[in-house]
Each structure stands twice: as C-alpha cells, then as structure tokens.
Coordinates of C-alpha atoms in Angstrom, one line a residue:
M1 CA 53.5 58.3 26.9
L2 CA 50.1 59.2 28.3
I3 CA 49.1 55.6 29.1
Q4 CA 51.8 55.2 31.7
Q5 CA 49.7 57.3 34.1
A6 CA 50.0 56.0 37.7
N7 CA 47.1 54.7 39.7
E8 CA 47.1 53.2 43.2
L9 CA 45.1 50.2 41.8
N10 CA 47.7 49.3 39.2
V11 CA 49.4 46.0 39.7
L12 CA 51.8 46.5 36.9
E13 CA 53.1 49.7 35.3
V14 CA 55.6 49.6 32.4
K15 CA 57.4 52.7 31.5
D16 CA 59.6 53.5 28.4
L17 CA 60.6 49.8 27.9
A18 CA 63.1 49.3 25.1
T19 CA 64.7 46.0 24.0
R20 CA 67.3 45.3 21.3
F21 CA 68.7 42.2 19.6
Q22 CA 72.1 41.9 18.0
T23 CA 72.0 40.0 14.7
Q24 CA 74.4 39.4 11.8
D25 CA 72.5 42.1 9.9
G26 CA 72.7 44.7 12.7
T27 CA 70.8 45.8 15.7
V28 CA 67.0 45.0 15.7
H29 CA 65.0 47.6 17.6
A30 CA 62.3 45.2 18.7
V31 CA 60.6 47.3 21.4
N32 CA 60.9 51.1 21.4
G33 CA 59.8 52.9 24.5
V34 CA 56.6 51.0 25.4
S35 CA 54.5 52.2 28.3
F36 CA 51.3 50.8 29.7
F37 CA 49.6 49.9 33.0
L38 CA 47.4 47.0 34.2
K39 CA 44.8 47.3 36.9
G40 CA 43.9 44.6 39.3
G41 CA 41.3 42.1 37.9
E42 CA 41.2 43.6 34.4
T43 CA 42.1 42.2 31.0
L44 CA 44.4 44.2 28.7
G45 CA 44.6 43.2 25.1
L46 CA 48.0 43.6 23.4
V47 CA 47.4 43.4 19.7
G48 CA 49.3 43.7 16.4
E49 CA 50.7 41.6 13.6
S50 CA 53.6 39.3 13.9
G51 CA 56.9 41.1 14.5
C52 CA 55.4 44.2 16.1
G53 CA 57.0 43.5 19.5
K54 CA 54.1 42.1 21.5
S55 CA 55.9 38.9 22.7
V56 CA 59.2 40.6 23.2
T57 CA 57.5 43.1 25.5
A58 CA 56.0 40.3 27.7
L59 CA 59.3 38.4 27.8
S60 CA 61.2 41.6 28.7
I61 CA 58.9 42.2 31.6
L62 CA 59.6 38.7 33.0
R63 CA 63.4 39.0 32.1
L64 CA 63.1 36.0 29.8
I65 CA 65.0 37.7 26.9
P66 CA 68.1 35.6 26.1
E67 CA 71.3 37.7 26.7
P68 CA 73.0 37.7 24.2
P69 CA 71.6 38.3 21.6
G70 CA 68.9 40.3 23.4
R71 CA 69.3 43.2 25.8
I72 CA 66.8 45.4 27.7
V73 CA 68.4 48.8 27.1
R74 CA 66.1 51.0 29.2
G75 CA 62.7 51.1 31.0
K76 CA 61.0 50.2 34.2
A77 CA 58.4 47.5 35.1
D78 CA 56.8 48.4 38.4
F79 CA 55.1 45.4 39.9
L80 CA 53.4 46.2 43.3
G81 CA 56.1 48.8 44.0
K82 CA 59.1 46.8 42.9
D83 CA 60.9 47.2 39.5
L84 CA 61.1 43.8 37.8
L85 CA 64.0 45.0 35.6
Q86 CA 66.2 45.8 38.6
M87 CA 65.6 42.5 40.5
T88 CA 68.4 40.0 41.1
P89 CA 68.1 36.7 39.2
E90 CA 66.9 35.0 42.4
E91 CA 64.3 37.7 43.1
I92 CA 62.8 37.5 39.6
R93 CA 62.6 33.7 39.8
Q94 CA 60.5 34.1 42.9
V95 CA 58.1 36.3 41.0
R96 CA 57.8 34.1 37.8
G97 CA 55.2 31.5 38.2
A98 CA 54.2 32.6 41.7
Q99 CA 53.0 36.2 41.2
I100 CA 53.2 36.6 37.4
A101 CA 52.6 33.6 35.3
M102 CA 52.8 33.1 31.5
V103 CA 51.0 30.9 29.1
F104 CA 52.9 30.4 25.8
Q105 CA 51.6 30.0 22.3
D106 CA 52.7 26.4 21.7
P107 CA 52.2 24.2 24.8
M108 CA 54.1 21.3 23.3
T109 CA 57.4 23.2 23.3
S110 CA 56.6 24.5 26.8
F111 CA 56.5 21.1 28.5
N112 CA 59.4 18.8 29.1
P113 CA 58.5 15.7 26.9
V114 CA 60.3 13.2 29.2
L115 CA 58.6 14.3 32.4
T116 CA 55.0 13.4 33.4
I117 CA 52.4 16.1 33.6
G118 CA 52.1 15.5 37.3
R119 CA 55.9 16.1 37.8
Q120 CA 55.7 19.4 35.9
L121 CA 52.5 20.6 37.6
T122 CA 53.8 19.9 41.1
E123 CA 57.2 21.6 40.6
P124 CA 55.9 25.2 41.1
L125 CA 53.8 24.0 44.1
L126 CA 56.9 22.5 45.8
L127 CA 59.1 25.5 44.8
H128 CA 56.9 28.5 45.5
L129 CA 54.3 27.2 48.1
G130 CA 56.5 24.8 50.1
M131 CA 53.9 21.9 49.8
T132 CA 54.8 18.3 50.5
K133 CA 54.9 15.9 47.6
K134 CA 51.5 14.5 48.6
Q135 CA 49.9 17.9 49.0
A136 CA 51.3 19.0 45.6
E137 CA 49.8 15.9 43.9
V138 CA 46.4 16.5 45.4
R139 CA 46.5 20.2 44.4
A140 CA 47.7 19.3 40.9
A141 CA 44.7 17.0 40.4
E142 CA 42.4 19.7 41.6
L143 CA 44.0 22.1 39.1
L144 CA 43.4 19.7 36.2
E145 CA 39.8 19.3 37.3
M146 CA 39.4 23.1 37.4
V147 CA 40.4 23.4 33.8
G148 CA 38.2 20.6 32.6
I149 CA 40.6 17.6 32.3
P150 CA 38.6 14.4 33.0
N151 CA 40.0 11.7 35.2
A152 CA 42.4 14.3 36.5
A153 CA 44.2 12.1 39.2
D154 CA 45.0 9.4 36.6
R155 CA 46.2 11.9 33.9
L156 CA 48.9 13.1 36.2
K157 CA 50.9 10.0 35.2
D158 CA 50.7 10.8 31.5
Y159 CA 53.2 12.5 29.4
P160 CA 52.6 15.7 27.2
H161 CA 52.4 13.7 24.0
Q162 CA 49.4 11.8 25.4
F163 CA 47.3 15.0 25.5
S164 CA 45.6 16.7 22.5
G165 CA 46.5 20.3 21.6
G166 CA 43.5 21.7 23.4
M167 CA 44.1 19.5 26.5
R168 CA 47.8 20.6 26.6
Q169 CA 46.8 24.2 26.6
R170 CA 44.4 23.5 29.4
V171 CA 47.2 21.9 31.4
M172 CA 49.4 24.9 30.6
I173 CA 46.8 27.2 32.0
A174 CA 46.5 25.0 35.1
M175 CA 50.2 25.2 35.6
A176 CA 50.2 29.0 35.2
L177 CA 47.4 29.3 37.8
S178 CA 48.8 26.8 40.3
C179 CA 50.2 29.5 42.6
T180 CA 47.2 31.8 42.1
P181 CA 49.2 34.6 40.4
Q182 CA 48.1 38.2 40.4
V183 CA 49.0 38.7 36.7
L184 CA 48.6 36.1 33.9
I185 CA 50.3 36.9 30.6
A186 CA 48.8 34.8 27.8
D187 CA 50.9 34.9 24.6
E188 CA 48.6 33.9 21.7
P189 CA 47.5 30.8 23.7
T190 CA 44.8 29.8 21.1
T191 CA 46.6 30.4 17.8
A192 CA 47.4 26.8 17.1
L193 CA 43.9 25.5 18.1
D194 CA 40.8 25.1 16.1
V195 CA 37.9 27.5 16.5
T196 CA 35.8 25.4 18.8
I197 CA 38.7 24.7 21.2
Q198 CA 39.7 28.4 21.0
A199 CA 36.2 29.4 22.3
Q200 CA 36.4 26.8 25.1
I201 CA 39.9 28.1 26.2
I202 CA 38.7 31.7 26.2
E203 CA 35.6 30.9 28.2
L204 CA 37.8 29.0 30.6
V205 CA 40.2 31.9 31.1
K206 CA 37.3 34.3 31.6
R207 CA 35.7 32.1 34.2
L208 CA 39.0 31.6 36.1
R209 CA 39.7 35.3 35.9
D210 CA 36.4 36.1 37.6
E211 CA 36.9 33.3 40.2
I212 CA 40.5 34.2 41.1
G213 CA 40.4 37.9 40.5
M214 CA 43.7 38.0 38.6
A215 CA 44.7 40.6 35.9
I216 CA 45.4 39.4 32.4
I217 CA 47.6 40.6 29.5
W218 CA 46.2 38.8 26.4
I219 CA 48.6 39.0 23.5
T220 CA 47.2 38.2 20.1
H221 CA 46.9 39.3 16.4
D222 CA 43.2 38.4 16.4
L223 CA 41.0 41.4 17.2
G224 CA 38.0 39.2 17.1
I225 CA 39.1 37.4 20.3
I226 CA 39.9 40.6 22.1
A227 CA 36.4 42.0 21.5
G228 CA 34.7 39.7 23.9
L229 CA 37.6 39.3 26.4
A230 CA 39.4 42.5 27.1
D231 CA 38.5 45.7 29.0
R232 CA 41.2 47.9 27.2
V233 CA 43.2 47.4 24.0
T234 CA 46.7 48.5 23.3
V235 CA 47.8 48.3 19.6
M236 CA 51.5 47.9 18.7
Y237 CA 53.3 48.4 15.4
G238 CA 57.0 48.5 14.7
G239 CA 57.9 48.2 18.4
Y240 CA 55.7 51.2 19.4
I241 CA 52.3 51.6 20.9
I242 CA 50.3 53.4 18.3
E243 CA 46.8 53.4 19.8
H244 CA 45.2 52.6 23.2
A245 CA 41.5 52.8 24.3
A246 CA 38.7 50.9 26.0
V247 CA 37.7 48.0 23.9
K248 CA 34.3 49.4 22.9
E249 CA 35.7 52.8 22.1
L250 CA 38.5 51.3 19.9
Y251 CA 36.1 49.1 17.9
A252 CA 33.6 51.9 17.4
N253 CA 36.1 54.7 16.8
P254 CA 39.5 53.6 15.6
L255 CA 41.6 56.7 15.0
H256 CA 45.0 55.4 13.9
P257 CA 45.3 54.3 10.2
Y258 CA 46.8 51.0 11.2
T259 CA 44.0 50.1 13.7
K260 CA 41.5 51.2 11.2
G261 CA 43.0 48.9 8.6
L262 CA 43.1 46.0 11.0
L263 CA 39.4 46.4 11.9
E264 CA 38.4 46.8 8.2
S265 CA 40.1 43.5 7.4
L266 CA 37.8 41.6 9.8
P267 CA 34.3 40.3 8.7
R268 CA 31.6 42.1 10.7
L269 CA 28.0 40.9 11.3
D270 CA 26.9 44.4 11.9
Q271 CA 28.2 45.9 8.7
R272 CA 27.6 45.0 5.0
R273 CA 30.7 45.1 2.8
E274 CA 31.3 44.1 -0.7
R275 CA 34.7 42.8 0.2
L276 CA 37.2 43.0 3.1
T277 CA 40.2 45.3 2.7
S278 CA 43.8 44.5 3.4
I279 CA 46.8 46.5 4.5
E280 CA 49.3 46.5 1.6
G281 CA 53.0 46.1 2.2
M282 CA 55.1 44.6 5.0
P283 CA 56.0 45.5 8.6
P284 CA 59.4 47.4 9.0
L285 CA 62.6 45.4 9.6
L286 CA 63.5 47.7 12.5
L287 CA 67.3 47.5 11.9
E288 CA 67.2 51.2 12.6
E289 CA 65.1 53.0 15.2
P290 CA 62.6 55.0 13.0
R291 CA 63.0 58.7 13.0
Y292 CA 59.6 59.0 11.3
C293 CA 56.3 57.2 11.7
P294 CA 57.0 53.5 11.2
F295 CA 53.7 53.0 9.4
V296 CA 54.4 55.6 6.7
P297 CA 55.3 53.1 3.9
R298 CA 51.9 51.4 4.2
C299 CA 49.7 54.4 5.2
T300 CA 47.2 55.8 2.8
Y301 CA 46.8 59.0 5.0
A302 CA 50.6 59.8 5.1
Q303 CA 51.6 63.5 5.0
D304 CA 55.0 65.1 4.6
R305 CA 55.4 65.5 8.4
C306 CA 54.8 61.8 8.9
R307 CA 58.0 61.1 6.8
V308 CA 60.3 63.2 8.9
E309 CA 59.0 63.0 12.5
N310 CA 57.7 60.2 14.6
P311 CA 54.5 61.2 16.3
P312 CA 54.2 61.2 20.1
Q313 CA 51.1 59.7 21.9
V314 CA 48.4 62.3 22.3
S315 CA 45.0 62.1 24.0
V316 CA 42.1 62.4 21.6
A317 CA 39.3 61.4 24.1
P318 CA 39.2 60.3 27.7
G319 CA 41.2 57.1 27.9
H320 CA 41.9 57.1 24.2
E321 CA 45.4 57.9 22.9
I322 CA 47.0 57.6 19.5
A323 CA 50.4 58.2 17.9
C324 CA 49.5 59.8 14.6
W325 CA 49.8 63.2 13.0
V326 CA 46.7 62.8 10.9
D327 CA 43.0 62.8 11.7
V328 CA 41.7 59.8 9.8
R329 CA 38.1 61.3 9.9
T330 CA 39.2 64.3 7.7
G331 CA 42.5 63.1 6.2
E332 CA 44.1 66.4 7.4
L333 CA 46.9 67.0 9.9
R334 CA 45.8 67.4 13.5
S335 CA 45.9 70.9 14.7

C-alpha cells in the first residue's frame, strides 16, 4: 500500500478501503483494500473496465453506498484531517456538495424530472451557503453562464428534459461547483456523450479546475481521456489497485500486464500497428476475495506463484507502483 503515503498537501487520503455487497449469489467483494491520496489542485485518473470497483470506491468515500445490500467493512478516508467514514449522517451531509462534489455518469437520472433546473441549482446554495432565494437565483444564473449555457437566467425556469445531453452534463457540473468544493469526483461524466461534446466538457472541467483550484478524481474506462487531463493515474482491477504512476510515466512505461493490455488496445498516432490487441476473457465475479492475483485467468505472463499468492504493491520507480510478481519486460518473476 505504498501509494497511501502521507503528505501535508493531501486533501484526501484513502487507506485500506473495502466494500462488500450481499446478493442472492453470495457476498460480492467489490473493493478490496484500496489506498490512494489526492493533492490539492491536481487531477487523479481512476481507470479500469466496468465492474473493477471505480464507482464503488467513490460512492464509499462519500458514504453513498446503500446499506443494505452494501457495507463498508474497513478503511479510512481522511479529508482535511477528518475521517469521512466515521462522520455522523449529519456531518457527512455537510461535506457532500459543499466540500466534496460528485458528477455522475448519466445526468438525466441525477436530476429530479419534476423540478426546474433553477430549483435544483439553488438548493445547495440555500442549504450550504445560507443565501437568500434571490441571491441563490442570481448565483445559479452565473453558474450556468460559467459552464456555457446561453440565456442562463431564462433557462433556470426550464426542466431537465428541455436540455440536451451535453447541456444537462454542463448543468450537473455547475451544480457540483456551486459551493466551490475542494474536491470534485467525476464518475465517467462524458461516457454517454458524443466525441465533440466530450471534448467540450473536458476542456470546461480543465478550465474550471485552473480557475477554482479544486482537486479532481476523474473516473473512466477511457485511457485516451486521461492522457490529456490527469496528473497521476491509478489503475484498478478486480477491486484492487494494480498500478499507479504519473500519467506520462504510465503511458510510456506500463509495467502491469493489465495496464499494458489496456494501452495496446488503444489506437496510437505515434505508433504503427498492424492491428489492435484485445484482452481475452472476462473480469472476475468477486464472489470470493481472491487469494491469488485476480488477473491470472486473463494474463499471458502468469507464473505458478501468481496462481497461489496475491501480489502486494511494490515500488518499481519513483512514484510508480505495481501489484505484480512478473517483470513484463523480461517475462520472468521479479527478484
């Protein structure tokens, strides 16, 4: 768990977070001892394919896991000296939206369809900042202008269905930024949008990050988006963090077989390939906590040790950690 190292500049430090879900088929081990930190003003990319535990990690930090069937079984989430996982329901409500905000994947399901956008935008301003109704309406119009919504004051009277998908996501970002949070968690906010709108949303978030100075956790399965957005990248698989590095280091020198496979499945302008490669097989079901490397069934580098023992995170370069027994450059076990 090397990447949990403390730093006085960290705004968020997650240690050994584990979350379980009870289902008819058994206990799903969705997140298994995740540790990472987030510095003020930086962007951390949290990447991996669907079902690897990215969203559950974010929801656990904000205590948004439905109980039952979910349960946070251990861990710590230190936010500016206070553990989010030990806060009372009232204390965590004061943090959500005001100090840590979240943008969800599908904005249509995040809005109340029978309330106007203005009503939903002003609610956090009234709740967290104590504004009057008039002050909140003025601020809400300013927020819509900030994210590029034309005729902002008039659009406050509209309902969510009267906005396009890209516009709804902009409104969602405006709502998340309404109280100037110190941390923004963006859970695949561009997945449902076309490529042009994706680029606009990413540029908008980068501009607002620089203007406001907030830290961002950007959750995605798209490594192409992360390349131009993040400072550091954390790769998840099977509920574990399996590689972590600065973004340039990770793209230039991926050292976990899974990360290597993800990058080789992407088209690259700087490399000529006959064809893209794919990672065969399916992610683990996680009905049991793996006692061996969870990537073994799909790994072309697997050795006998990988099948009997789950590797810990080890440092392979400054700021670069992996959880793998094998050196992908040689195909041999690490000494």
